[in-house]
PDB file of C-alpha atoms in Angstrom:
ATOM      1  CA  UNK A   1      12.959  -6.678  22.088  1.00 34.00           C
ATOM      2  CA  UNK A   2      13.603  -5.434  25.615  1.00 37.00           C
ATOM      3  CA  UNK A   3      11.459  -4.805  28.643  1.00 40.00           C
ATOM      4  CA  UNK A   4      11.661  -1.781  30.958  1.00 41.00           C
ATOM      5  CA  UNK A   5      11.008  -2.317  34.644  1.00 41.00           C
ATOM      6  CA  UNK A   6       9.638   0.799  36.388  1.00 42.00           C
ATOM      7  CA  UNK A   7       9.080   1.528  40.056  1.00 40.00           C
ATOM      8  CA  UNK A   8       5.693   3.005  40.877  1.00 38.00           C
ATOM      9  CA  UNK A   9       7.282   6.290  42.025  1.00 41.00           C
ATOM     10  CA  UNK A  10       8.553   6.772  38.456  1.00 42.00           C
ATOM     11  CA  UNK A  11       4.991   7.072  37.168  1.00 41.00           C
ATOM     12  CA  UNK A  12       4.077   9.588  39.883  1.00 40.00           C
ATOM     13  CA  UNK A  13       2.286   7.110  42.161  1.00 39.00           C
ATOM     14  CA  UNK A  14      -0.592   6.737  39.694  1.00 39.00           C
ATOM     15  CA  UNK A  15      -0.191   2.989  39.509  1.00 39.00           C
ATOM     16  CA  UNK A  16      -1.915   0.493  41.763  1.00 38.00           C
ATOM     17  CA  UNK A  17      -0.488  -1.183  44.860  1.00 36.00           C
ATOM     18  CA  UNK A  18       2.091  -3.338  43.080  1.00 34.00           C
ATOM     19  CA  UNK A  19       5.629  -2.114  43.596  1.00 31.00           C
ATOM     20  CA  UNK A  20       6.898  -2.909  40.084  1.00 34.00           C
ATOM     21  CA  UNK A  21       5.374  -2.775  36.620  1.00 37.00           C
ATOM     22  CA  UNK A  22       6.630  -4.064  33.305  1.00 39.00           C
ATOM     23  CA  UNK A  23       6.329  -1.831  30.267  1.00 42.00           C
ATOM     24  CA  UNK A  24       7.069  -2.610  26.658  1.00 43.00           C
ATOM     25  CA  UNK A  25       8.910   0.138  24.806  1.00 40.00           C
ATOM     26  CA  UNK A  26       6.195   2.084  23.039  1.00 41.00           C
ATOM     27  CA  UNK A  27       3.881  -0.911  22.987  1.00 42.00           C
ATOM     28  CA  UNK A  28       2.057  -1.665  26.205  1.00 45.00           C
ATOM     29  CA  UNK A  29       1.756  -3.165  29.630  1.00 48.00           C
ATOM     30  CA  UNK A  30       1.711  -6.869  30.388  1.00 51.00           C
ATOM     31  CA  UNK A  31      -1.221  -6.659  32.815  1.00 55.00           C
ATOM     32  CA  UNK A  32      -3.746  -3.833  32.254  1.00 54.00           C
ATOM     33  CA  UNK A  33      -5.157  -4.371  35.773  1.00 58.00           C
ATOM     34  CA  UNK A  34      -1.898  -3.103  37.303  1.00 60.00           C
ATOM     35  CA  UNK A  35      -2.283   0.460  36.077  1.00 64.00           C
ATOM     36  CA  UNK A  36      -5.004   3.068  36.441  1.00 74.00           C
ATOM     37  CA  UNK A  37      -6.506   5.021  33.535  1.00 77.00           C
ATOM     38  CA  UNK A  38      -4.912   8.196  34.951  1.00 80.00           C
ATOM     39  CA  UNK A  39      -1.462   6.621  34.625  1.00 78.00           C
ATOM     40  CA  UNK A  40      -2.160   5.660  31.011  1.00 77.00           C
ATOM     41  CA  UNK A  41      -3.264   9.221  30.190  1.00 81.00           C
ATOM     42  CA  UNK A  42      -0.210  10.646  31.981  1.00 80.00           C
ATOM     43  CA  UNK A  43       2.158   8.347  30.078  1.00 76.00           C
ATOM     44  CA  UNK A  44       0.613   9.201  26.719  1.00 78.00           C
ATOM     45  CA  UNK A  45       0.323  12.979  27.209  1.00 83.00           C
ATOM     46  CA  UNK A  46       3.423  13.833  29.233  1.00 82.00           C
ATOM     47  CA  UNK A  47       5.949  11.120  28.381  1.00 77.00           C
ATOM     48  CA  UNK A  48       5.038  10.512  24.724  1.00 74.00           C
ATOM     49  CA  UNK A  49       4.528   6.789  25.333  1.00 74.00           C
ATOM     50  CA  UNK A  50       1.979   4.976  23.183  1.00 75.00           C
ATOM     51  CA  UNK A  51       0.091   2.474  25.351  1.00 74.00           C
ATOM     52  CA  UNK A  52      -1.602  -0.557  23.795  1.00 74.00           C
ATOM     53  CA  UNK A  53      -3.240  -3.465  25.611  1.00 75.00           C
ATOM     54  CA  UNK A  54      -3.104  -6.954  24.096  1.00 75.00           C
ATOM     55  CA  UNK A  55      -5.016  -9.970  25.354  1.00 79.00           C
ATOM     56  CA  UNK A  56      -2.807 -12.561  23.638  1.00 83.00           C
ATOM     57  CA  UNK A  57       0.801 -12.888  22.508  1.00 82.00           C
ATOM     58  CA  UNK A  58      -0.441 -13.413  18.967  1.00 86.00           C
ATOM     59  CA  UNK A  59      -2.085  -9.960  18.943  1.00 84.00           C
ATOM     60  CA  UNK A  60       1.102  -8.505  20.378  1.00 82.00           C
ATOM     61  CA  UNK A  61       3.338 -10.176  17.769  1.00 86.00           C
ATOM     62  CA  UNK A  62       0.968  -9.078  14.954  1.00 87.00           C
ATOM     63  CA  UNK A  63       1.225  -5.493  16.189  1.00 84.00           C
ATOM     64  CA  UNK A  64       5.044  -5.652  16.329  1.00 86.00           C
ATOM     65  CA  UNK A  65       5.126  -7.119  12.790  1.00 90.00           C
ATOM     66  CA  UNK A  66       2.803  -4.388  11.470  1.00 88.00           C
ATOM     67  CA  UNK A  67       4.844  -1.628  13.145  1.00 85.00           C
ATOM     68  CA  UNK A  68       8.154  -3.030  11.897  1.00 88.00           C
ATOM     69  CA  UNK A  69       6.845  -3.251   8.325  1.00 88.00           C
ATOM     70  CA  UNK A  70       5.484   0.315   8.483  1.00 86.00           C
ATOM     71  CA  UNK A  71       8.850   1.609   9.746  1.00 85.00           C
ATOM     72  CA  UNK A  72      10.723  -0.255   7.006  1.00 88.00           C
ATOM     73  CA  UNK A  73       8.437   1.124   4.262  1.00 85.00           C
ATOM     74  CA  UNK A  74       8.363   4.722   5.567  1.00 84.00           C
ATOM     75  CA  UNK A  75      11.582   5.965   3.856  1.00 84.00           C
ATOM     76  CA  UNK A  76      10.463   4.590   0.460  1.00 80.00           C
ATOM     77  CA  UNK A  77       7.023   6.228   0.794  1.00 78.00           C
ATOM     78  CA  UNK A  78       8.541   9.564   1.834  1.00 79.00           C
ATOM     79  CA  UNK A  79      10.922   9.480  -1.124  1.00 78.00           C
ATOM     80  CA  UNK A  80       8.082   8.715  -3.533  1.00 72.00           C
ATOM     81  CA  UNK A  81       5.892  11.533  -2.207  1.00 69.00           C
ATOM     82  CA  UNK A  82       8.631  14.174  -2.309  1.00 69.00           C
ATOM     83  CA  UNK A  83       7.924  16.928  -4.810  1.00 55.00           C
ATOM     84  CA  UNK A  84       9.610  20.236  -5.542  1.00 53.00           C
ATOM     85  CA  UNK A  85       6.740  22.279  -4.117  1.00 54.00           C
ATOM     86  CA  UNK A  86       4.112  21.135  -1.628  1.00 53.00           C
ATOM     87  CA  UNK A  87       1.391  23.140  -3.423  1.00 52.00           C
ATOM     88  CA  UNK A  88       2.200  21.827  -6.896  1.00 53.00           C
ATOM     89  CA  UNK A  89       1.412  18.567  -8.631  1.00 51.00           C
ATOM     90  CA  UNK A  90       4.337  16.509  -9.810  1.00 51.00           C
ATOM     91  CA  UNK A  91       5.479  17.944 -13.126  1.00 50.00           C
ATOM     92  CA  UNK A  92       5.255  14.608 -14.923  1.00 52.00           C
ATOM     93  CA  UNK A  93       1.508  14.457 -14.213  1.00 52.00           C
ATOM     94  CA  UNK A  94       0.715  18.149 -14.463  1.00 53.00           C
ATOM     95  CA  UNK A  95       2.666  18.774 -17.652  1.00 57.00           C
ATOM     96  CA  UNK A  96       1.509  15.766 -19.647  1.00 67.00           C
ATOM     97  CA  UNK A  97       3.843  13.474 -21.537  1.00 73.00           C
ATOM     98  CA  UNK A  98       6.016  14.785 -24.340  1.00 78.00           C
ATOM     99  CA  UNK A  99       6.421  12.465 -27.343  1.00 77.00           C
ATOM    100  CA  UNK A 100       9.114  13.228 -29.906  1.00 80.00           C
ATOM    101  CA  UNK A 101       9.245  12.246 -33.595  1.00 81.00           C
ATOM    102  CA  UNK A 102      11.233   9.113 -32.769  1.00 79.00           C
ATOM    103  CA  UNK A 103       8.339   7.893 -30.599  1.00 74.00           C
ATOM    104  CA  UNK A 104      10.108   8.353 -27.275  1.00 81.00           C
ATOM    105  CA  UNK A 105       7.502   8.919 -24.588  1.00 82.00           C
ATOM    106  CA  UNK A 106       4.823   6.667 -26.093  1.00 85.00           C
ATOM    107  CA  UNK A 107       5.477   4.026 -23.433  1.00 86.00           C
ATOM    108  CA  UNK A 108       4.639   6.560 -20.704  1.00 87.00           C
ATOM    109  CA  UNK A 109       1.490   7.638 -22.577  1.00 87.00           C
ATOM    110  CA  UNK A 110       0.337   3.991 -22.683  1.00 88.00           C
ATOM    111  CA  UNK A 111       1.127   3.577 -18.981  1.00 89.00           C
ATOM    112  CA  UNK A 112      -0.857   6.693 -18.077  1.00 87.00           C
ATOM    113  CA  UNK A 113      -3.774   5.554 -20.198  1.00 86.00           C
ATOM    114  CA  UNK A 114      -3.944   2.357 -18.142  1.00 88.00           C
ATOM    115  CA  UNK A 115      -3.648   4.358 -14.910  1.00 87.00           C
ATOM    116  CA  UNK A 116      -6.787   6.296 -15.861  1.00 83.00           C
ATOM    117  CA  UNK A 117      -8.771   3.190 -14.890  1.00 84.00           C
ATOM    118  CA  UNK A 118     -10.270   3.223 -11.403  1.00 81.00           C
ATOM    119  CA  UNK A 119      -8.066   1.543  -8.716  1.00 82.00           C
ATOM    120  CA  UNK A 120      -5.100   1.044 -11.062  1.00 86.00           C
ATOM    121  CA  UNK A 121      -1.868   2.084  -9.361  1.00 86.00           C
ATOM    122  CA  UNK A 122       1.462   2.943 -10.935  1.00 87.00           C
ATOM    123  CA  UNK A 123       2.774  -0.555 -10.080  1.00 89.00           C
ATOM    124  CA  UNK A 124      -0.162  -2.259 -11.828  1.00 90.00           C
ATOM    125  CA  UNK A 125       0.218  -0.084 -14.929  1.00 90.00           C
ATOM    126  CA  UNK A 126       3.984  -0.728 -14.981  1.00 91.00           C
ATOM    127  CA  UNK A 127       3.366  -4.505 -14.901  1.00 92.00           C
ATOM    128  CA  UNK A 128       0.944  -4.299 -17.860  1.00 93.00           C
ATOM    129  CA  UNK A 129       3.322  -2.062 -19.837  1.00 92.00           C
ATOM    130  CA  UNK A 130       6.250  -4.405 -19.127  1.00 93.00           C
ATOM    131  CA  UNK A 131       4.261  -7.358 -20.515  1.00 93.00           C
ATOM    132  CA  UNK A 132       2.647  -5.445 -23.399  1.00 93.00           C
ATOM    133  CA  UNK A 133       4.725  -2.348 -24.324  1.00 92.00           C
ATOM    134  CA  UNK A 134       2.041  -1.003 -26.670  1.00 91.00           C
ATOM    135  CA  UNK A 135      -1.758  -1.218 -27.077  1.00 90.00           C
ATOM    136  CA  UNK A 136      -1.190  -2.853 -30.475  1.00 92.00           C
ATOM    137  CA  UNK A 137       0.746  -5.746 -28.898  1.00 93.00           C
ATOM    138  CA  UNK A 138      -2.026  -6.281 -26.350  1.00 92.00           C
ATOM    139  CA  UNK A 139      -4.643  -6.152 -29.110  1.00 92.00           C
ATOM    140  CA  UNK A 140      -2.654  -8.688 -31.141  1.00 94.00           C
ATOM    141  CA  UNK A 141      -2.461 -11.042 -28.149  1.00 93.00           C
ATOM    142  CA  UNK A 142      -6.228 -10.724 -27.665  1.00 93.00           C
ATOM    143  CA  UNK A 143      -6.793 -11.646 -31.318  1.00 93.00           C
ATOM    144  CA  UNK A 144      -4.732 -14.820 -30.837  1.00 94.00           C
ATOM    145  CA  UNK A 145      -7.039 -16.030 -28.037  1.00 92.00           C
ATOM    146  CA  UNK A 146      -9.542 -18.666 -29.144  1.00 92.00           C
ATOM    147  CA  UNK A 147     -12.498 -17.941 -26.847  1.00 93.00           C
ATOM    148  CA  UNK A 148     -14.096 -14.889 -25.274  1.00 91.00           C
ATOM    149  CA  UNK A 149     -13.410 -16.154 -21.737  1.00 91.00           C
ATOM    150  CA  UNK A 150      -9.740 -16.617 -22.641  1.00 93.00           C
ATOM    151  CA  UNK A 151      -9.607 -12.970 -23.738  1.00 92.00           C
ATOM    152  CA  UNK A 152     -11.350 -11.755 -20.576  1.00 91.00           C
ATOM    153  CA  UNK A 153      -8.925 -13.628 -18.307  1.00 92.00           C
ATOM    154  CA  UNK A 154      -5.776 -12.935 -20.365  1.00 93.00           C
ATOM    155  CA  UNK A 155      -4.182 -10.621 -17.779  1.00 91.00           C
ATOM    156  CA  UNK A 156      -5.415 -12.429 -14.644  1.00 92.00           C
ATOM    157  CA  UNK A 157      -2.078 -14.141 -13.948  1.00 91.00           C
ATOM    158  CA  UNK A 158       0.060 -11.078 -14.659  1.00 91.00           C
ATOM    159  CA  UNK A 159       2.460 -10.592 -11.717  1.00 90.00           C
ATOM    160  CA  UNK A 160       2.488  -7.174 -10.044  1.00 90.00           C
ATOM    161  CA  UNK A 161       5.387  -6.150  -7.820  1.00 86.00           C
ATOM    162  CA  UNK A 162       4.514  -3.700  -5.048  1.00 82.00           C
ATOM    163  CA  UNK A 163       6.953  -1.813  -2.842  1.00 76.00           C
ATOM    164  CA  UNK A 164      10.719  -1.739  -2.917  1.00 75.00           C
ATOM    165  CA  UNK A 165      13.591  -3.477  -1.201  1.00 72.00           C
ATOM    166  CA  UNK A 166      12.998  -6.155   1.418  1.00 72.00           C
ATOM    167  CA  UNK A 167       9.352  -5.193   1.918  1.00 75.00           C
ATOM    168  CA  UNK A 168       8.344  -5.737  -1.715  1.00 79.00           C
ATOM    169  CA  UNK A 169       5.507  -8.143  -2.420  1.00 83.00           C
ATOM    170  CA  UNK A 170       4.235  -9.831  -5.564  1.00 86.00           C
ATOM    171  CA  UNK A 171       0.627 -10.603  -6.419  1.00 87.00           C
ATOM    172  CA  UNK A 172      -1.460 -11.447  -9.466  1.00 89.00           C
ATOM    173  CA  UNK A 173      -3.511  -8.838 -11.344  1.00 89.00           C
ATOM    174  CA  UNK A 174      -6.676 -10.888 -10.904  1.00 88.00           C
ATOM    175  CA  UNK A 175      -9.823 -11.344 -13.022  1.00 90.00           C
ATOM    176  CA  UNK A 176     -11.350  -7.937 -12.196  1.00 90.00           C
ATOM    177  CA  UNK A 177      -8.499  -5.886 -13.660  1.00 88.00           C
ATOM    178  CA  UNK A 178      -8.198  -8.297 -16.583  1.00 90.00           C
ATOM    179  CA  UNK A 179     -11.863  -7.835 -17.478  1.00 90.00           C
ATOM    180  CA  UNK A 180     -11.700  -4.038 -17.178  1.00 89.00           C
ATOM    181  CA  UNK A 181      -8.703  -3.843 -19.505  1.00 89.00           C
ATOM    182  CA  UNK A 182     -10.426  -6.181 -21.945  1.00 90.00           C
ATOM    183  CA  UNK A 183     -13.512  -3.930 -21.960  1.00 87.00           C
ATOM    184  CA  UNK A 184     -11.317  -0.857 -22.388  1.00 84.00           C
ATOM    185  CA  UNK A 185      -9.742  -2.389 -25.488  1.00 86.00           C
ATOM    186  CA  UNK A 186     -12.887  -3.983 -26.993  1.00 84.00           C
ATOM    187  CA  UNK A 187     -16.050  -2.170 -25.922  1.00 82.00           C
ATOM    188  CA  UNK A 188     -17.853  -0.334 -28.736  1.00 81.00           C
ATOM    189  CA  UNK A 189     -20.195   1.463 -26.319  1.00 81.00           C
ATOM    190  CA  UNK A 190     -18.778   4.921 -25.453  1.00 78.00           C
ATOM    191  CA  UNK A 191     -21.125   5.163 -22.442  1.00 80.00           C
ATOM    192  CA  UNK A 192     -20.068   1.882 -20.823  1.00 77.00           C
ATOM    193  CA  UNK A 193     -18.958   2.169 -17.183  1.00 76.00           C
ATOM    194  CA  UNK A 194     -16.195  -0.389 -16.817  1.00 71.00           C
ATOM    195  CA  UNK A 195     -16.736  -1.070 -13.095  1.00 69.00           C
ATOM    196  CA  UNK A 196     -20.468  -1.707 -13.546  1.00 57.00           C
ATOM    197  CA  UNK A 197     -19.769  -4.551 -15.990  1.00 58.00           C
ATOM    198  CA  UNK A 198     -17.974  -6.700 -13.407  1.00 54.00           C
TER     199      UNK A 198
END
């Protein structure tokens, strides 16, 4: 991380009496009292500099960490969002899932069924499908549980991997998702709202 030292003439004499100021590249100024609001506006509008004020080094380091992570994840997110046409849904969602006589495609159907649940991302569905490649296997595992609470919390410790590359993180599915999937597989009430049962 480097610092830029600017003379006050270089910001068109909008700064206060001090002859030198320290600026962080794209981040902020060490002492907000040294610069007038007009200088901040000028820097942001005319020079394309984003100005942020931080009261502590911890806030500053948190901001740098957040920005670095966002920059590292940006290429993966762009790649994921790329579609053939901006006005068209991705063909795999819009066209449904084709299943042939050999059963190829059933795994994707099962994954999409799980993704129909509220707040279930592709990563979460992929983790469930990896652990239980078919609804029948999940149902069989439920039947092997001894108590109702064991069934409800069956998927709580399932590990979900989010992101790609060095920025990937792992977390557990948690009791909420576990209970919703249990209700999906076992509820006999067609009118039940899964989220309201939590």
